[in-house]
Amino acid sequence: MSLSSHARPPSDTAPPDRRRPLIVLPLAFGLAFAVFSGLTGTGTMPREAAFMSGIFVLAAVLWVTEALPLFATSLLVIGLQIVLLANPGGWPGLGFATGTPPTYREILNAAADPVLLLFFGGFVLAHAAGKEGVDRAMSGLLLHPFGTQPRWVLLGLMLITLLFSMWMSNTATTAMMLVLVTPMLAAMPANEPFRKAIVLGVPFAANIGGMGTPIASPPNAVALGFLQKAGYHVAFLDWMLVAVPLVVGLAVFTWWLLVRLFAPATPGLRIAQPGETLTRRGWLVVAVFVVTAVMWMTDRWHGLPPSVVALLPVLVLTASGIFRREDLGRLEWNILILIAGGLSLGAGLQLTGLDRIAVQWLPAAGGSGLGLLAVLVLVTMGIGSFMSNTAAANLILPLGLSAAALADGSGGLSPVQAALSIALAASLSMVLPVSTPPNAIAYARGEFTIRDMARVALPVGAVAAALIVAAGGTVMRFWGLVK
């Protein structure tokens, strides 16, 4: 799962640029204050909405520039909403000018959504799988039936990467699969073009797999959180029924494109496959995973919410000693905080009424449902190519849901379709090495150029956007998610 956040591994290994916060932070706060002052000066917007506009602009600038760590910006968003909107200190000039202000508990409750527990359970399960070698053993076992012909090995490699990234971090999946392909690359000539196909296939499959399940990427979790707050319930299996066909279709299209663009040049090229055996503890992790996944997909029948089911792997794996106290520190807590900040930002937009005001600024907001959906999908994919896809989803989802709710009232776009489409589009922002962590990890191998990556990502993104906009609604109506 694209837990998914766009940390950038190559830059993480380099000394941080300590000058960036000193330059960007004053500019970001200055721009936010200018927005607030300009809106309050016109007298056309309530004070609380103007405050929220400034917070939104500040979050957008900091998430785009990463002057602060992404999770730090989320904490800043939550803190500013408490001080400026809830105003627990009763300071003059802060709080709501109209209506009843929220309490600081309401703002904190918005950030502490049950969807975070769902992701926490997924993190624990994925960490245990990596710790016991389940991912490596299962990938070698699953890859064996694809033989040694390059094109079929590539297909198997991509499908296995896709499968793992639907249930665990796409960053960890990419790192693991690139380790597995190292012996394959070593057996190929240095000038063999198919090397590019092998290395590119892994991050693209990981990114595409991030659409497959609600726990596959943070944008999916953010979308579910917003939908639940708006009174819409999307079951775990419902999400998969919509996303998995798209995931498989895009993976096969990407495979075909890679084979076509980087066809093998070495006559009789064959690729050997790695293998690793499972331990007894590894089999226990597999059993826990299977039971948990089945319960996630059958929540409509047994009645337990997926976030409650997520406690099962936590309890079993901690009780068995597979997941220990020191493992807690290795979980991706920054991703949970990033999701919490996005949920809090969306709640702030709704509480202040800024979402209803902002939808009037969206292009095509008053047009047809498909026109609005196309704008939302393209904007998400566009800005997600240059910033964290989770941050992009945090910014676009609340506005998209409000615009869809307005359009839905006149027979236009359903909020459920808008939220799912934006979340799916966020995972497809993968044109540049900095667009996603899988891209960055693969690019660091030095096997391909940025142009090589764009030659694959642009056609895949165009096909995906067209399918989401043109066919997404039909699929959702078929499964009863929208009317």
Tab-separated table of N, CA and C in Angstrom, residues 34 334 346:
chain	number	residue	atom	x	y	z
A	34	ALA	N	-1.353	37.379	4.247
A	34	ALA	CA	-1.863	38.263	3.197
A	34	ALA	C	-3.230	37.793	2.696
A	334	ASN	N	4.814	8.839	11.013
A	334	ASN	CA	4.678	10.106	10.286
A	334	ASN	C	3.527	10.059	9.293
A	346	GLY	N	-9.726	19.012	6.322
A	346	GLY	CA	-11.041	18.890	5.699
A	346	GLY	C	-12.161	19.271	6.644
